[in-house]
Protein backbone atom coordinates (compact mmCIF):
# COMPACT_ATOMS: atom_id res chain seq x y z
CA UNK A 1 0.00 0.00 0.00
CA UNK A 2 1.39 3.40 -0.95
CA UNK A 3 1.46 6.54 1.14
CA UNK A 4 -1.77 8.39 1.91
CA UNK A 5 -2.58 11.54 -0.03
CA UNK A 6 -2.43 14.91 1.70
CA UNK A 7 -4.68 16.55 -0.91
CA UNK A 8 -8.07 17.69 0.35
CA UNK A 9 -9.42 16.64 -3.04
CA UNK A 10 -8.54 12.91 -2.90
CA UNK A 11 -9.44 10.09 -0.50
CA UNK A 12 -8.23 6.63 -1.44
CA UNK A 13 -10.67 3.84 -0.66
CA UNK A 14 -7.92 2.22 1.45
CA UNK A 15 -7.62 5.37 3.56
CA UNK A 16 -11.35 5.90 4.11
CA UNK A 17 -12.58 6.58 7.65
CA UNK A 18 -16.08 7.55 8.78
CA UNK A 19 -15.02 11.19 9.15
CA UNK A 20 -14.68 11.28 5.34
CA UNK A 21 -18.31 10.26 4.69
CA UNK A 22 -19.76 13.72 4.03
CA UNK A 23 -16.92 14.51 1.61
CA UNK A 24 -17.10 11.34 -0.49
CA UNK A 25 -20.84 10.56 -0.69
CA UNK A 26 -22.60 7.31 0.04
CA UNK A 27 -21.30 5.25 -2.85
CA UNK A 28 -17.62 5.94 -2.19
CA UNK A 29 -18.11 5.58 1.57
CA UNK A 30 -19.55 2.13 0.89
CA UNK A 31 -16.49 1.08 -1.12
CA UNK A 32 -14.08 2.24 1.58
CA UNK A 33 -16.12 0.56 4.30
CA UNK A 34 -16.31 -2.74 2.40
CA UNK A 35 -12.52 -2.77 2.04
CA UNK A 36 -12.16 -2.34 5.80
CA UNK A 37 -14.64 -5.20 6.25
CA UNK A 38 -12.32 -7.51 4.30
CA UNK A 39 -14.60 -7.74 1.27
CA UNK A 40 -13.11 -7.99 -2.24
CA UNK A 41 -13.39 -4.51 -3.76
CA UNK A 42 -11.37 -3.23 -6.75
CA UNK A 43 -9.02 -0.41 -5.69
CA UNK A 44 -9.64 3.24 -6.40
CA UNK A 45 -10.13 6.69 -4.93
CA UNK A 46 -12.73 9.40 -4.39
CA UNK A 47 -12.54 12.93 -5.69
CA UNK A 48 -14.06 14.78 -2.74
CA UNK A 49 -16.90 17.28 -2.60
CA UNK A 50 -14.26 19.96 -1.93
CA UNK A 51 -13.40 19.75 -5.62
CA UNK A 52 -17.03 20.12 -6.70
CA UNK A 53 -17.41 23.06 -4.31
CA UNK A 54 -15.05 25.11 -6.48
CA UNK A 55 -17.70 24.86 -9.21
CA UNK A 56 -20.72 25.29 -6.96
CA UNK A 57 -19.19 28.48 -5.54
CA UNK A 58 -18.19 29.87 -8.96
CA UNK A 59 -20.17 33.17 -9.07
CA UNK A 60 -20.76 33.29 -12.83
CA UNK A 61 -21.83 29.64 -12.89
CA UNK A 62 -24.17 30.05 -9.91
CA UNK A 63 -25.92 32.94 -11.66
CA UNK A 64 -26.17 31.03 -14.95
CA UNK A 65 -27.67 27.94 -13.28
CA UNK A 66 -30.16 30.01 -11.28
CA UNK A 67 -31.32 31.79 -14.43
CA UNK A 68 -31.51 28.55 -16.44
CA UNK A 69 -33.63 26.57 -14.00
CA UNK A 70 -35.54 29.35 -12.25
CA UNK A 71 -39.30 28.98 -12.60
CA UNK A 72 -39.19 25.41 -13.94
CA UNK A 73 -41.66 22.83 -12.65
CA UNK A 74 -41.24 19.07 -12.47
CA UNK A 75 -43.78 18.47 -15.26
CA UNK A 76 -42.14 20.91 -17.72
CA UNK A 77 -40.38 18.13 -19.61
CA UNK A 78 -39.14 20.21 -22.53
CA UNK A 79 -38.03 23.09 -20.31
CA UNK A 80 -36.06 20.72 -18.08
CA UNK A 81 -34.45 19.13 -21.12
CA UNK A 82 -33.32 22.50 -22.49
CA UNK A 83 -32.07 23.69 -19.12
CA UNK A 84 -30.18 20.45 -18.54
CA UNK A 85 -28.39 20.71 -21.87
CA UNK A 86 -27.41 24.35 -21.26
CA UNK A 87 -26.29 23.87 -17.66
CA UNK A 88 -24.28 20.73 -18.39
CA UNK A 89 -22.47 22.38 -21.29
CA UNK A 90 -21.64 25.37 -19.12
CA UNK A 91 -20.33 23.25 -16.24
CA UNK A 92 -18.18 21.14 -18.54
CA UNK A 93 -16.72 24.28 -20.11
CA UNK A 94 -15.38 25.60 -16.78
CA UNK A 95 -11.67 24.69 -16.50
CA UNK A 96 -10.76 22.42 -13.60
CA UNK A 97 -8.55 24.29 -11.14
CA UNK A 98 -4.86 23.44 -11.49
CA UNK A 99 -4.49 21.97 -8.00
CA UNK A 100 -7.56 19.74 -8.49
CA UNK A 101 -6.36 18.64 -11.93
CA UNK A 102 -2.95 17.75 -10.49
CA UNK A 103 -4.47 15.86 -7.55
CA UNK A 104 -6.69 13.73 -9.81
CA UNK A 105 -3.90 12.93 -12.27
CA UNK A 106 -1.47 12.08 -9.45
CA UNK A 107 -3.99 9.76 -7.77
CA UNK A 108 -4.76 8.06 -11.10
CA UNK A 109 -1.06 7.56 -11.88
CA UNK A 110 -0.54 6.02 -8.42
CA UNK A 111 -3.52 3.69 -8.96
CA UNK A 112 -2.04 2.60 -12.30
CA UNK A 113 1.27 1.81 -10.62
CA UNK A 114 -0.48 -0.22 -7.90
CA UNK A 115 -2.32 -2.23 -10.54
CA UNK A 116 0.84 -2.75 -12.61
CA UNK A 117 -0.85 -1.33 -15.73
CA UNK A 118 -0.02 1.80 -17.69
CA UNK A 119 -3.15 3.95 -17.83
CA UNK A 120 -5.28 1.40 -15.95
CA UNK A 121 -8.89 1.36 -17.21
CA UNK A 122 -11.27 2.77 -14.60
CA UNK A 123 -14.93 3.37 -13.97
CA UNK A 124 -15.71 7.01 -13.16
CA UNK A 125 -18.87 7.04 -11.03
CA UNK A 126 -20.92 9.78 -9.41
CA UNK A 127 -21.39 9.69 -5.64
CA UNK A 128 -23.83 12.48 -4.78
CA UNK A 129 -24.22 13.43 -1.13
CA UNK A 130 -28.05 13.17 -1.29
CA UNK A 131 -28.20 9.66 -2.73
CA UNK A 132 -30.29 7.29 -0.60
CA UNK A 133 -31.36 9.76 2.05
CA UNK A 134 -33.97 8.12 4.31
CA UNK A 135 -36.97 9.76 2.66
CA UNK A 136 -35.66 10.07 -0.89
CA UNK A 137 -33.94 8.01 -3.56
CA UNK A 138 -31.46 10.04 -5.58
CA UNK A 139 -29.37 6.97 -6.46
CA UNK A 140 -28.91 6.17 -10.13
CA UNK A 141 -29.83 9.65 -11.36
CA UNK A 142 -26.28 10.70 -12.16
CA UNK A 143 -23.83 9.31 -14.68
CA UNK A 144 -21.27 6.50 -14.67
CA UNK A 145 -18.55 6.13 -17.32
CA UNK A 146 -16.85 2.81 -17.98
CA UNK A 147 -13.41 1.88 -19.29
CA UNK A 148 -11.82 5.32 -19.06
CA UNK A 149 -8.06 5.45 -19.61
CA UNK A 150 -5.46 8.19 -19.10
CA UNK A 151 -5.21 11.10 -16.68
CA UNK A 152 -6.69 13.67 -19.05
CA UNK A 153 -9.70 11.47 -19.81
CA UNK A 154 -10.26 10.82 -16.10
CA UNK A 155 -10.35 14.58 -15.39
CA UNK A 156 -12.77 15.07 -18.30
CA UNK A 157 -15.14 12.39 -17.03
CA UNK A 158 -14.99 13.70 -13.46
CA UNK A 159 -16.27 16.99 -14.87
CA UNK A 160 -19.02 15.11 -16.73
CA UNK A 161 -20.08 13.42 -13.50
CA UNK A 162 -20.31 16.84 -11.87
CA UNK A 163 -22.53 18.11 -14.66
CA UNK A 164 -24.78 15.04 -14.38
CA UNK A 165 -26.22 16.53 -11.18
CA UNK A 166 -28.26 18.53 -13.68
CA UNK A 167 -29.76 15.82 -15.85
CA UNK A 168 -33.41 16.61 -16.57
CA UNK A 169 -34.43 13.56 -14.53
CA UNK A 170 -32.37 14.61 -11.49
CA UNK A 171 -33.71 18.16 -11.60
CA UNK A 172 -37.30 16.93 -11.94
CA UNK A 173 -36.86 14.66 -8.93
CA UNK A 174 -35.41 17.46 -6.81
CA UNK A 175 -38.34 19.69 -7.77
CA UNK A 176 -40.74 16.88 -6.88
CA UNK A 177 -39.17 16.30 -3.45
CA UNK A 178 -38.51 19.95 -2.70
CA UNK A 179 -34.77 19.35 -2.35
CA UNK A 180 -32.87 22.52 -3.26
CA UNK A 181 -30.54 22.31 -6.27
CA UNK A 182 -27.93 24.30 -4.35
CA UNK A 183 -27.77 21.88 -1.39
CA UNK A 184 -26.73 18.75 -3.24
CA UNK A 185 -23.03 18.11 -3.78
CA UNK A 186 -20.97 15.59 -5.69
CA UNK A 187 -18.03 13.34 -5.04
CA UNK A 188 -16.73 11.14 -7.86
CA UNK A 189 -15.34 7.62 -7.54
CA UNK A 190 -12.48 6.45 -9.78
CA UNK A 191 -12.16 2.66 -9.54
CA UNK A 192 -10.18 -0.01 -11.38
CA UNK A 193 -12.44 -1.63 -13.96
CA UNK A 194 -13.52 -5.23 -13.75
CA UNK A 195 -14.08 -7.13 -17.00
CA UNK A 196 -16.92 -9.44 -15.96
CA UNK A 197 -18.17 -12.67 -17.45
CA UNK A 198 -21.41 -11.99 -15.57
CA UNK A 199 -22.68 -9.41 -13.13
CA UNK A 200 -25.78 -8.34 -11.27
CA UNK A 201 -27.32 -7.55 -7.91
CA UNK A 202 -28.05 -9.43 -4.70
CA UNK A 203 -30.43 -8.74 -1.83
CA UNK A 204 -29.88 -10.31 1.57
CA UNK A 205 -33.61 -10.93 1.84
CA UNK A 206 -36.28 -12.04 -0.61
CA UNK A 207 -37.47 -8.77 -2.22
CA UNK A 208 -40.81 -10.31 -3.15
CA UNK A 209 -41.92 -10.98 0.43
CA UNK A 210 -39.18 -9.69 2.78
CA UNK A 211 -38.11 -13.18 3.90
CA UNK A 212 -34.77 -12.67 5.65
CA UNK A 213 -33.91 -16.37 5.54
CA UNK A 214 -33.07 -16.07 1.84
CA UNK A 215 -30.60 -14.26 -0.40
CA UNK A 216 -31.92 -13.24 -3.84
CA UNK A 217 -29.50 -12.92 -6.76
CA UNK A 218 -30.15 -11.48 -10.23
CA UNK A 219 -27.50 -12.12 -12.87
CA UNK A 220 -26.83 -11.61 -16.57
CA UNK A 221 -23.93 -11.88 -19.00
CA UNK A 222 -21.27 -9.17 -19.15
CA UNK A 223 -21.37 -5.86 -17.30
CA UNK A 224 -24.23 -5.20 -14.90
CA UNK A 225 -25.69 -2.29 -16.90
CA UNK A 226 -28.20 -4.56 -18.68
CA UNK A 227 -29.62 -5.63 -15.30
CA UNK A 228 -29.56 -2.14 -13.79
CA UNK A 229 -31.32 -0.61 -16.80
CA UNK A 230 -33.94 -3.35 -17.06
CA UNK A 231 -32.91 -4.25 -20.62
CA UNK A 232 -32.85 -7.96 -19.81
CA UNK A 233 -34.82 -10.28 -17.59
CA UNK A 234 -31.96 -11.69 -15.51
CA UNK A 235 -31.43 -15.20 -14.23
CA UNK A 236 -32.74 -15.33 -10.67
CA UNK A 237 -31.63 -17.47 -7.73
CA UNK A 238 -32.81 -17.82 -4.15
CA UNK A 239 -30.28 -19.17 -1.65
CA UNK A 240 -31.17 -20.37 1.83
CA UNK A 241 -29.17 -18.18 4.19
CA UNK A 242 -28.76 -20.89 6.85
CA UNK A 243 -28.28 -24.12 4.89
CA UNK A 244 -26.69 -22.34 1.90
CA UNK A 245 -28.64 -24.37 -0.64
CA UNK A 246 -30.03 -22.95 -3.89
CA UNK A 247 -33.76 -23.33 -3.27
CA UNK A 248 -34.99 -21.71 -6.48
CA UNK A 249 -33.58 -20.81 -9.89
CA UNK A 250 -35.15 -19.19 -12.94
CA UNK A 251 -33.12 -18.99 -16.15
CA UNK A 252 -34.41 -16.32 -18.52
CA UNK A 253 -33.57 -15.40 -22.14
CA UNK A 254 -30.84 -12.74 -21.97
CA UNK A 255 -30.81 -11.22 -25.43
CA UNK A 256 -28.32 -8.36 -24.91
CA UNK A 257 -25.20 -7.75 -22.89
CA UNK A 258 -22.66 -5.01 -22.32
CA UNK A 259 -19.15 -6.27 -22.99
CA UNK A 260 -15.71 -4.94 -23.77
CA UNK A 261 -14.87 -4.46 -27.45
CA UNK A 262 -11.39 -3.04 -27.87
CA UNK A 263 -11.34 -0.15 -25.41
CA UNK A 264 -15.09 0.47 -25.40
CA UNK A 265 -18.00 -1.08 -23.53
CA UNK A 266 -20.67 -1.84 -26.13
CA UNK A 267 -24.22 -3.14 -26.08
CA UNK A 268 -24.31 -6.29 -28.21
CA UNK A 269 -26.70 -9.14 -28.93
CA UNK A 270 -26.10 -12.42 -27.09
CA UNK A 271 -25.33 -15.12 -29.63
CA UNK A 272 -27.16 -18.41 -30.13
CA UNK A 273 -28.16 -20.69 -27.28
CA UNK A 274 -25.93 -18.75 -24.88
CA UNK A 275 -28.86 -16.38 -24.32
CA UNK A 276 -30.88 -19.16 -22.69
CA UNK A 277 -28.00 -20.70 -20.72
CA UNK A 278 -27.60 -20.01 -17.02
CA UNK A 279 -24.91 -17.36 -16.65
CA UNK A 280 -23.65 -18.59 -13.24
CA UNK A 281 -22.46 -21.94 -11.98
CA UNK A 282 -23.82 -23.21 -8.65
CA UNK A 283 -20.43 -22.47 -7.08
CA UNK A 284 -20.57 -18.87 -8.32
CA UNK A 285 -24.12 -18.41 -7.02
CA UNK A 286 -23.03 -19.59 -3.57
CA UNK A 287 -19.90 -17.40 -3.67
CA UNK A 288 -22.01 -14.32 -4.39
CA UNK A 289 -24.40 -15.30 -1.59
CA UNK A 290 -21.53 -15.80 0.86
CA UNK A 291 -20.13 -12.32 0.22
CA UNK A 292 -23.60 -10.79 0.46
CA UNK A 293 -24.12 -12.45 3.84
CA UNK A 294 -20.68 -11.21 4.96
CA UNK A 295 -21.68 -7.66 4.03
CA UNK A 296 -24.98 -7.96 5.90
CA UNK A 297 -23.21 -9.19 9.03
CA UNK A 298 -20.75 -6.32 8.89
CA UNK A 299 -23.34 -3.59 8.37
CA UNK A 300 -25.88 -5.15 10.71
CA UNK A 301 -28.83 -4.77 8.31
CA UNK A 302 -30.13 -6.23 5.02
CA UNK A 303 -28.10 -5.10 2.03
CA UNK A 304 -28.61 -4.36 -1.68
CA UNK A 305 -25.36 -5.35 -3.40
CA UNK A 306 -23.77 -4.98 -6.83
CA UNK A 307 -21.28 -7.71 -7.77
CA UNK A 308 -19.34 -9.04 -10.76
CA UNK A 309 -17.41 -12.16 -11.79
CA UNK A 310 -13.96 -10.92 -12.88
CA UNK A 311 -12.74 -12.97 -15.86
CA UNK A 312 -9.11 -12.19 -14.94
CA UNK A 313 -9.27 -13.69 -11.43
CA UNK A 314 -9.07 -17.40 -10.49
CA UNK A 315 -12.39 -19.20 -10.05
CA UNK A 316 -12.33 -19.31 -6.26
CA UNK A 317 -11.65 -15.57 -5.97
CA UNK A 318 -13.42 -14.21 -9.03
CA UNK A 319 -16.42 -12.56 -7.30
CA UNK A 320 -15.86 -8.88 -6.50
CA UNK A 321 -18.25 -6.42 -4.89
CA UNK A 322 -18.88 -3.05 -6.51
CA UNK A 323 -21.33 -1.56 -4.04
CA UNK A 324 -23.32 -2.28 -0.91
CA UNK A 325 -26.17 -0.13 0.35
CA UNK A 326 -28.99 -0.68 2.82
CA UNK A 327 -32.09 -2.42 1.49
CA UNK A 328 -34.83 0.18 1.97
CA UNK A 329 -38.19 -1.44 1.13
CA UNK A 330 -38.69 -4.33 3.56
CA UNK A 331 -36.11 -3.10 6.07
CA UNK A 332 -38.21 -0.01 6.84
CA UNK A 333 -41.26 -2.10 7.71
CA UNK A 334 -41.72 -3.07 11.39
CA UNK A 335 -40.62 -6.61 12.14
CA UNK A 336 -42.92 -8.88 14.11
CA UNK A 337 -41.69 -9.52 17.64
CA UNK A 338 -40.53 -13.03 18.50
CA UNK A 339 -42.78 -12.73 21.57
CA UNK A 340 -45.97 -12.57 19.48
CA UNK A 341 -48.06 -15.74 20.01
CA UNK A 342 -48.53 -16.44 16.28
CA UNK A 343 -44.79 -17.01 15.81
CA UNK A 344 -43.84 -20.64 16.39
CA UNK A 345 -40.75 -21.98 18.11
CA UNK A 346 -39.16 -23.00 14.81
CA UNK A 347 -39.68 -19.48 13.44
CA UNK A 348 -37.94 -18.06 16.51
CA UNK A 349 -34.96 -20.38 16.04
CA UNK A 350 -34.62 -19.49 12.36
CA UNK A 351 -34.91 -15.78 13.17
CA UNK A 352 -32.06 -16.11 15.67
CA UNK A 353 -29.89 -18.00 13.21
CA UNK A 354 -30.23 -15.45 10.42
CA UNK A 355 -30.19 -12.19 12.40
CA UNK A 356 -27.16 -10.13 11.37
CA UNK A 357 -24.29 -9.90 13.84
CA UNK A 358 -23.70 -6.28 14.89
CA UNK A 359 -19.94 -5.79 14.72
CA UNK A 360 -19.95 -1.99 14.82
CA UNK A 361 -21.54 0.58 17.12
CA UNK A 362 -22.58 2.77 14.22
CA UNK A 363 -22.84 1.83 10.55
CA UNK A 364 -22.27 4.64 8.07
CA UNK A 365 -25.06 5.61 5.74
CA UNK A 366 -24.19 4.05 2.42
CA UNK A 367 -25.87 3.82 -0.88
CA UNK A 368 -25.26 2.59 -5.00
Phi, psi and omega in degrees: 000132181281180180289152177290155177275142174273341186300135175291349185264354185228132168230115176290147179303323179298330186265002186297136169228164186300333179297340180278349194308311184293342182263351182238354179076166186296318185296313180290325176299321179299317182295316178296320180294318179298322177299316179294335178278359180082018179271150183283106182233129177300144185289161178174195182208162177252136167271119193285168177295342176299326178290315179297328182299332178294333174278314184298333181263004180289114190301316180296321181291319179301315180296317181298315181295316180300318179292323185289325186252355180299133178084355180286150175242161186296336182264005176273077188300312183291320178296319177296321180295316180294316181297319179300312181300316182292315182293317181296319178298320181292316178299315184288346178273346180284122180299141174287133181304146186303318183290328177288316178303314180296318181297317181294314181296320180295316180295321179293318179297321179293321177297319178298319178296317180298324182274354179068029183226129173292131180050062182302135176291136183227158166265136177247113193233136176291148175217078184286147185288343182262000182294133177059038166296156187306322185256005183222172179218082180278349187300143176083001182268349178251177193266153171232139180237130186254151173055055177265132180236145173091142183301317181296318179293324178297314178301317180300318183281335169299314179299322179293324174297316177305313183292338182288355169297343183244036165294156180298325180293318180294320179294319179299319180293320178296321176296321181294321184270351182078017180274123187294136178300329185280347183273331184286147179225172189222126163256161180230131177265136175239113191226137177309132181287146170255137172258100190269146166282328177205158181202169179171209183231161175218142175242136181272031167204169178277111185293347180280332182219002178079010183294114183277002177273002183231154172246128180256133183232128170250137186214148175211168181293149172074207180293159185282358184299327180294326177286313183298325183273352181078017182284341177230155167270111188284163165295143183232138181227143169243129182241130176293125187286338181266306183277344180058042174253147175281111186265347180203142174216139175229117179261122185247156173295125181244094194275340179227157174212159171257122181218163183282127174233108188066242178246024181232146172268119185238151174272120184226159177285145176276127188281142166052216185285356177298331182296332182257003176276150174294133186271355178231143170281164177301321180296321179291320177302313182291327178293319176298315181298320181297317179291324177298316179296321177301315180297318179298317179299318183293314183281338179079020179200159178302142186238153173246115195237141169255136183218167177209154173260110184280118183294344183263003178251154179296155188309315185290344183235020190279342181279126175236152179257136182251344180187148172217127179222159180295138170289133191245352183274294182284331183293336180273357177271143180297137178271143180290136182291144177293345180277349181295138187295336183282353179268123183282170180299318181297319178300320180296319180296314180297319179301319179295319182296323188261354180298134181298148177271123181278110183255358181224150178289328184213118177272136178291153173287121182234164177232229161291000000 
